[in-house]
């Protein structure tokens, strides 16, 4: 488990050293995909499918994001960041007449489902002032017409060098931007039939477009621009990452999957991977996984896909799996293994093909979690495996529960000790950090998460010089043994102002009582 988290210029609240470390934070997921409307490349936290629909629109045949979000909440998820990405989508255009010229407005959020309207009036404007006007913008629900958002701007000016120039004032708008060419006069009031007593609204003169089908590179995005996956840099922490397929008939491409795995590893998260739609049998899955070459302790896969309606492509269960893991974490914690009992999924989510006991064992050995029916006919996720293969360090995390518990412990300690980089590095700081972390591990043992309370916490603060681009803050050595793990695991956390670096540590000392 090696990675670095850079904090850049994002501001987060940092808890004080006297606070106990939270034992069971709510598991948070992040989905990246295509939606009907909503802000582009901006993580939006939603707590229900209704919130998703209000912000991003309903389910859409050109994307599996909507159905995946719905399955996430139906299966017990509570916190979900949604990042909308698009391929050359454009916002709707509004044109407000201005005595022979026009004020041109472009919707900030692209898409054919974005419905904006605008109104101009001169209420409260001095009659002798021929430059100023008031502008009201509204976003409406495309189905019901209900107003979802509204912005009101008073005493705008069409004059470019004015401090109230409409182009400058709308630069911070969440609804629309003003575009050149600029109007030569102020916009005319928006009236019905020219009557000054019948105010009206101006709608689109050109609808927005949804753009083309997403490519892998739309999903990946740019770290410099903060787009695609890298829009999640603005999020302090998340636990599960999922890229719903671009459409129900397609798979997430290998380039996007590999980039997502690298990003999940850097952020200390677990990536959920859908099996390709072409895999019809367990032998297909085992052979296909070898061909794909996916090997990561930070990724997990299931098989088979759920069955769809006759003549329609099989849907995906990644969203349901993410929600089920969140529900299980809330009840039992991420360190509980479901290899034997399995995790029940929402009724009606039936696998497209049957998996017998022999096939299930073969899938688990390959690192794939089987979807099976139990004696009551309910679908359960079994196996509790990651896609870890290859190096010895990866084999330590073949168990999904062990890997996710270690991620939870390390990420929680990282968040809880960020305050240390602002403190004076001395023996008192060492004692405070060790007490805080040891108390947390002790409470994990009391909850039955760790095998014993025979864990180790070592800390040094400021005893090593700065090296490279990373100022030294504190270094923590953690040794603990999760339930279900045959041997203790050890990690080193280097906490500094530039971020937290985490690495596995070999041959770490371990006390024996």
Short mmCIF file of N, CA, C and O in Angstrom, two decimals, residues 391-479:
data_model
loop_
_atom_site.label_atom_id
_atom_site.label_comp_id
_atom_site.label_asym_id
_atom_site.label_seq_id
_atom_site.Cartn_x
_atom_site.Cartn_y
_atom_site.Cartn_z
N UNK A 391 2.86 -9.52 -7.04
CA UNK A 391 3.88 -9.40 -6.00
C UNK A 391 3.37 -9.94 -4.68
O UNK A 391 2.18 -10.05 -4.42
N UNK A 392 4.31 -10.25 -3.80
CA UNK A 392 3.97 -10.79 -2.50
C UNK A 392 3.16 -9.79 -1.68
O UNK A 392 2.24 -10.16 -0.96
N UNK A 393 3.51 -8.50 -1.78
CA UNK A 393 2.77 -7.49 -1.02
C UNK A 393 1.32 -7.42 -1.47
O UNK A 393 0.41 -7.20 -0.67
N UNK A 394 1.06 -7.65 -2.77
CA UNK A 394 -0.31 -7.66 -3.25
C UNK A 394 -1.06 -8.87 -2.71
O UNK A 394 -2.25 -8.77 -2.41
N UNK A 395 -0.40 -10.00 -2.61
CA UNK A 395 -1.07 -11.21 -2.14
C UNK A 395 -1.55 -11.05 -0.70
O UNK A 395 -2.50 -11.71 -0.29
N UNK A 396 -0.91 -10.19 0.07
CA UNK A 396 -1.37 -9.95 1.44
C UNK A 396 -2.76 -9.34 1.46
O UNK A 396 -3.47 -9.44 2.46
N UNK A 397 -3.15 -8.73 0.33
CA UNK A 397 -4.44 -8.06 0.28
C UNK A 397 -5.38 -8.72 -0.72
O UNK A 397 -6.18 -8.05 -1.37
N UNK A 398 -5.31 -10.02 -0.85
CA UNK A 398 -6.27 -10.73 -1.69
C UNK A 398 -7.66 -10.70 -1.07
O UNK A 398 -8.66 -10.83 -1.76
N UNK A 399 -7.72 -10.57 0.26
CA UNK A 399 -9.01 -10.48 0.95
C UNK A 399 -9.49 -9.04 0.92
O UNK A 399 -8.81 -8.13 1.40
N UNK A 400 -10.69 -8.83 0.37
CA UNK A 400 -11.24 -7.48 0.25
C UNK A 400 -11.46 -6.84 1.62
O UNK A 400 -11.19 -5.64 1.80
N UNK A 401 -11.91 -7.63 2.59
CA UNK A 401 -12.15 -7.08 3.93
C UNK A 401 -10.86 -6.58 4.55
O UNK A 401 -10.82 -5.50 5.16
N UNK A 402 -9.78 -7.36 4.43
CA UNK A 402 -8.50 -6.95 5.00
C UNK A 402 -7.99 -5.68 4.34
O UNK A 402 -7.54 -4.74 5.01
N UNK A 403 -8.08 -5.63 3.01
CA UNK A 403 -7.60 -4.46 2.29
C UNK A 403 -8.39 -3.22 2.67
O UNK A 403 -7.84 -2.15 2.94
N UNK A 404 -9.72 -3.34 2.70
CA UNK A 404 -10.54 -2.17 2.99
C UNK A 404 -10.37 -1.72 4.44
O UNK A 404 -10.42 -0.52 4.73
N UNK A 405 -10.17 -2.66 5.36
CA UNK A 405 -9.92 -2.27 6.74
C UNK A 405 -8.61 -1.49 6.85
O UNK A 405 -8.55 -0.46 7.53
N UNK A 406 -7.58 -1.98 6.20
CA UNK A 406 -6.29 -1.27 6.24
C UNK A 406 -6.42 0.12 5.63
O UNK A 406 -5.86 1.09 6.17
N UNK A 407 -7.14 0.24 4.53
CA UNK A 407 -7.36 1.55 3.93
C UNK A 407 -8.11 2.46 4.90
O UNK A 407 -7.76 3.64 5.06
N UNK A 408 -9.13 1.91 5.55
CA UNK A 408 -9.91 2.72 6.50
C UNK A 408 -9.04 3.19 7.66
O UNK A 408 -9.07 4.36 8.06
N UNK A 409 -8.25 2.27 8.23
CA UNK A 409 -7.41 2.62 9.38
C UNK A 409 -6.38 3.69 8.99
O UNK A 409 -6.22 4.72 9.67
N UNK A 410 -5.67 3.44 7.90
CA UNK A 410 -4.62 4.37 7.49
C UNK A 410 -5.19 5.72 7.09
O UNK A 410 -4.67 6.78 7.48
N UNK A 411 -6.29 5.73 6.32
CA UNK A 411 -6.88 7.00 5.91
C UNK A 411 -7.43 7.77 7.10
O UNK A 411 -7.33 9.01 7.16
N UNK A 412 -8.03 7.06 8.05
CA UNK A 412 -8.57 7.72 9.24
C UNK A 412 -7.46 8.35 10.07
O UNK A 412 -7.58 9.49 10.55
N UNK A 413 -6.36 7.62 10.26
CA UNK A 413 -5.23 8.16 11.01
C UNK A 413 -4.60 9.33 10.27
O UNK A 413 -4.19 10.33 10.88
N UNK A 414 -4.53 9.23 8.94
CA UNK A 414 -4.02 10.36 8.14
C UNK A 414 -4.84 11.61 8.41
O UNK A 414 -4.31 12.68 8.74
N UNK A 415 -6.17 11.52 8.27
CA UNK A 415 -7.03 12.68 8.48
C UNK A 415 -6.91 13.23 9.91
O UNK A 415 -6.91 14.44 10.13
N UNK A 416 -6.81 12.31 10.87
CA UNK A 416 -6.82 12.73 12.27
C UNK A 416 -5.50 13.34 12.72
O UNK A 416 -5.46 14.01 13.76
N UNK A 417 -4.41 13.11 11.98
CA UNK A 417 -3.10 13.62 12.42
C UNK A 417 -2.59 14.75 11.55
O UNK A 417 -1.43 15.16 11.67
N UNK A 418 -3.42 15.29 10.67
CA UNK A 418 -2.97 16.39 9.83
C UNK A 418 -2.66 17.65 10.64
O UNK A 418 -1.87 18.49 10.21
N UNK A 419 -3.26 17.76 11.81
CA UNK A 419 -2.99 18.92 12.66
C UNK A 419 -1.53 18.98 13.09
O UNK A 419 -1.02 20.05 13.44
N UNK A 420 -0.83 17.83 13.07
CA UNK A 420 0.52 17.78 13.63
C UNK A 420 1.51 18.63 12.84
O UNK A 420 2.52 19.08 13.40
N UNK A 421 1.24 18.85 11.55
CA UNK A 421 2.21 19.60 10.74
C UNK A 421 2.22 21.08 11.12
O UNK A 421 3.12 21.82 10.70
N UNK A 422 1.23 21.52 11.91
CA UNK A 422 1.18 22.91 12.35
C UNK A 422 1.68 23.08 13.79
O UNK A 422 1.60 24.18 14.34
N UNK A 423 2.16 21.98 14.38
CA UNK A 423 2.63 22.03 15.75
C UNK A 423 4.15 21.98 15.81
O UNK A 423 4.82 21.53 14.87
N UNK A 424 4.69 22.40 16.93
CA UNK A 424 6.14 22.33 17.13
C UNK A 424 6.55 20.87 17.28
O UNK A 424 5.97 20.11 18.05
N UNK A 425 7.56 20.47 16.51
CA UNK A 425 8.02 19.08 16.51
C UNK A 425 8.93 18.83 17.70
O UNK A 425 10.09 19.24 17.72
N UNK A 426 8.38 18.19 18.74
CA UNK A 426 9.18 17.88 19.92
C UNK A 426 8.61 16.64 20.59
O UNK A 426 7.67 16.01 20.09
N UNK A 427 9.16 16.29 21.74
CA UNK A 427 8.74 15.10 22.45
C UNK A 427 7.30 15.16 22.90
O UNK A 427 6.61 14.12 22.95
N UNK A 428 6.81 16.34 23.22
CA UNK A 428 5.42 16.47 23.64
C UNK A 428 4.48 16.12 22.50
O UNK A 428 3.45 15.46 22.70
N UNK A 429 4.83 16.57 21.28
CA UNK A 429 4.01 16.24 20.11
C UNK A 429 4.00 14.73 19.89
O UNK A 429 2.95 14.14 19.60
N UNK A 430 5.15 14.09 20.01
CA UNK A 430 5.24 12.63 19.84
C UNK A 430 4.29 11.93 20.80
O UNK A 430 3.55 11.02 20.44
N UNK A 431 4.32 12.34 22.07
CA UNK A 431 3.48 11.70 23.08
C UNK A 431 1.99 11.88 22.77
O UNK A 431 1.18 10.95 22.91
N UNK A 432 1.61 13.08 22.33
CA UNK A 432 0.21 13.35 22.02
C UNK A 432 -0.27 12.50 20.84
O UNK A 432 -1.38 11.94 20.87
N UNK A 433 0.55 12.42 19.80
CA UNK A 433 0.17 11.64 18.62
C UNK A 433 0.06 10.15 18.97
O UNK A 433 -0.89 9.46 18.58
N UNK A 434 1.04 9.64 19.68
CA UNK A 434 1.00 8.22 20.05
C UNK A 434 -0.22 7.90 20.89
O UNK A 434 -0.86 6.86 20.70
N UNK A 435 -0.56 8.79 21.81
CA UNK A 435 -1.75 8.56 22.64
C UNK A 435 -3.01 8.55 21.78
O UNK A 435 -3.89 7.69 21.94
N UNK A 436 -3.13 9.51 20.87
CA UNK A 436 -4.31 9.61 20.02
C UNK A 436 -4.48 8.36 19.15
O UNK A 436 -5.57 7.78 19.06
N UNK A 437 -3.39 7.92 18.50
CA UNK A 437 -3.47 6.78 17.59
C UNK A 437 -3.64 5.47 18.37
O UNK A 437 -4.42 4.59 17.98
N UNK A 438 -2.93 5.32 19.49
CA UNK A 438 -3.05 4.10 20.29
C UNK A 438 -4.47 3.96 20.84
O UNK A 438 -5.02 2.85 20.91
N UNK A 439 -5.07 5.08 21.25
CA UNK A 439 -6.45 5.03 21.73
C UNK A 439 -7.39 4.55 20.63
O UNK A 439 -8.30 3.74 20.87
N UNK A 440 -7.17 5.02 19.41
CA UNK A 440 -8.01 4.61 18.27
C UNK A 440 -7.86 3.11 18.00
O UNK A 440 -8.86 2.39 17.87
N UNK A 441 -6.62 2.61 17.95
CA UNK A 441 -6.42 1.19 17.70
C UNK A 441 -6.98 0.34 18.84
O UNK A 441 -7.51 -0.76 18.63
N UNK A 442 -6.87 0.85 20.06
CA UNK A 442 -7.44 0.12 21.19
C UNK A 442 -8.94 -0.01 21.10
O UNK A 442 -9.51 -1.07 21.41
N UNK A 443 -9.60 1.04 20.65
CA UNK A 443 -11.06 0.96 20.48
C UNK A 443 -11.43 0.04 19.32
O UNK A 443 -12.47 -0.63 19.36
N UNK A 444 -10.60 -0.01 18.27
CA UNK A 444 -10.84 -0.97 17.19
C UNK A 444 -10.75 -2.40 17.72
O UNK A 444 -11.56 -3.26 17.34
N UNK A 445 -9.78 -2.66 18.58
CA UNK A 445 -9.66 -4.01 19.17
C UNK A 445 -10.89 -4.32 20.03
O UNK A 445 -11.42 -5.44 19.99
N UNK A 446 -11.35 -3.34 20.80
CA UNK A 446 -12.52 -3.56 21.64
C UNK A 446 -13.76 -3.87 20.80
O UNK A 446 -14.66 -4.59 21.25
N UNK A 447 -13.81 -3.35 19.57
CA UNK A 447 -14.91 -3.63 18.66
C UNK A 447 -14.75 -4.97 17.94
O UNK A 447 -15.61 -5.37 17.17
N UNK A 448 -13.63 -5.65 18.18
CA UNK A 448 -13.40 -6.94 17.53
C UNK A 448 -12.81 -6.85 16.15
O UNK A 448 -12.76 -7.84 15.42
N UNK A 449 -12.32 -5.66 15.77
CA UNK A 449 -11.77 -5.47 14.43
C UNK A 449 -10.34 -6.01 14.34
O UNK A 449 -9.94 -6.58 13.31
N UNK A 450 -9.56 -5.86 15.42
CA UNK A 450 -8.18 -6.33 15.45
C UNK A 450 -8.09 -7.61 16.27
O UNK A 450 -8.87 -7.83 17.21
N UNK A 451 -7.11 -8.46 15.93
CA UNK A 451 -6.95 -9.75 16.60
C UNK A 451 -6.66 -9.56 18.08
O UNK A 451 -7.19 -10.26 18.94
N UNK A 452 -5.79 -8.60 18.40
CA UNK A 452 -5.42 -8.38 19.80
C UNK A 452 -5.07 -6.91 20.00
O UNK A 452 -5.01 -6.14 19.05
N UNK A 453 -4.86 -6.55 21.27
CA UNK A 453 -4.40 -5.19 21.56
C UNK A 453 -2.89 -5.11 21.58
O UNK A 453 -2.30 -4.14 22.06
N UNK A 454 -2.24 -6.14 21.02
CA UNK A 454 -0.77 -6.19 20.95
C UNK A 454 -0.30 -5.49 19.68
O UNK A 454 0.37 -6.08 18.83
N UNK A 455 -0.68 -4.21 19.54
CA UNK A 455 -0.29 -3.44 18.37
C UNK A 455 0.83 -2.48 18.75
O UNK A 455 1.17 -2.32 19.92
N UNK A 456 1.39 -1.83 17.74
CA UNK A 456 2.54 -0.96 17.96
C UNK A 456 2.31 0.37 17.27
O UNK A 456 1.87 0.42 16.12
N UNK A 457 2.62 1.46 17.98
CA UNK A 457 2.58 2.81 17.40
C UNK A 457 3.88 3.49 17.75
O UNK A 457 4.17 3.75 18.92
N UNK A 458 4.71 3.76 16.77
CA UNK A 458 5.95 4.51 16.96
C UNK A 458 5.84 5.82 16.19
O UNK A 458 5.23 5.89 15.12
N UNK A 459 6.43 6.85 16.74
CA UNK A 459 6.32 8.17 16.13
C UNK A 459 7.62 8.93 16.31
O UNK A 459 8.26 8.85 17.36
N UNK A 460 8.03 9.66 15.27
CA UNK A 460 9.10 10.63 15.43
C UNK A 460 8.63 11.93 14.80
O UNK A 460 7.84 11.93 13.86
N UNK A 461 9.08 13.02 15.34
CA UNK A 461 8.66 14.34 14.86
C UNK A 461 9.86 15.25 14.74
O UNK A 461 10.50 15.57 15.74
N UNK A 462 10.19 15.61 13.51
CA UNK A 462 11.25 16.57 13.29
C UNK A 462 12.65 16.04 13.51
O UNK A 462 13.61 16.81 13.53
N UNK A 463 12.81 14.74 13.66
CA UNK A 463 14.14 14.20 13.93
C UNK A 463 14.93 13.94 12.67
O UNK A 463 16.11 13.62 12.72
N UNK A 464 14.26 14.07 11.50
CA UNK A 464 14.95 13.86 10.22
C UNK A 464 14.89 15.15 9.42
O UNK A 464 13.91 15.88 9.47
N UNK A 465 15.92 15.43 8.64
CA UNK A 465 15.90 16.65 7.83
C UNK A 465 14.94 16.52 6.67
O UNK A 465 14.55 15.42 6.27
N UNK A 466 14.53 17.66 6.13
CA UNK A 466 13.67 17.65 4.94
C UNK A 466 14.44 17.07 3.77
O UNK A 466 15.65 17.24 3.64
N UNK A 467 13.72 16.38 2.89
CA UNK A 467 14.35 15.80 1.70
C UNK A 467 13.44 16.00 0.51
O UNK A 467 12.23 15.88 0.61
N UNK A 468 14.04 16.30 -0.64
CA UNK A 468 13.27 16.48 -1.87
C UNK A 468 12.31 17.65 -1.73
O UNK A 468 12.64 18.70 -1.19
N UNK A 469 11.08 17.43 -2.23
CA UNK A 469 10.08 18.48 -2.18
C UNK A 469 9.14 18.32 -1.00
O UNK A 469 8.12 18.98 -0.91
N UNK A 470 9.46 17.41 -0.08
CA UNK A 470 8.55 17.09 1.01
C UNK A 470 9.15 17.51 2.34
O UNK A 470 10.11 16.91 2.80
N UNK A 471 8.61 18.57 2.93
CA UNK A 471 9.07 18.98 4.25
C UNK A 471 8.67 17.92 5.26
O UNK A 471 7.55 17.43 5.26
N UNK A 472 9.60 17.59 6.14
CA UNK A 472 9.32 16.56 7.12
C UNK A 472 8.44 17.10 8.23
O UNK A 472 8.68 18.18 8.76
N UNK A 473 7.39 16.38 8.57
CA UNK A 473 6.55 16.72 9.69
C UNK A 473 6.70 15.66 10.77
O UNK A 473 7.52 15.77 11.67
N UNK A 474 5.90 14.58 10.65
CA UNK A 474 6.03 13.45 11.56
C UNK A 474 6.03 12.17 10.75
O UNK A 474 5.54 12.12 9.61
N UNK A 475 6.58 11.12 11.34
CA UNK A 475 6.54 9.78 10.75
C UNK A 475 5.94 8.83 11.77
O UNK A 475 6.38 8.78 12.92
N UNK A 476 4.92 8.10 11.33
CA UNK A 476 4.25 7.13 12.19
C UNK A 476 4.50 5.73 11.66
O UNK A 476 4.35 5.48 10.45
N UNK A 477 4.87 4.82 12.55
CA UNK A 477 4.98 3.40 12.21
C UNK A 477 3.85 2.68 12.94
O UNK A 477 3.74 2.75 14.17
N UNK A 478 2.99 2.01 12.16
CA UNK A 478 1.84 1.30 12.72
C UNK A 478 1.99 -0.19 12.45
O UNK A 478 2.29 -0.58 11.32
N UNK A 479 1.78 -0.99 13.47
CA UNK A 479 1.78 -2.45 13.32
C UNK A 479 0.53 -2.98 14.02
O UNK A 479 0.33 -2.74 15.21
#
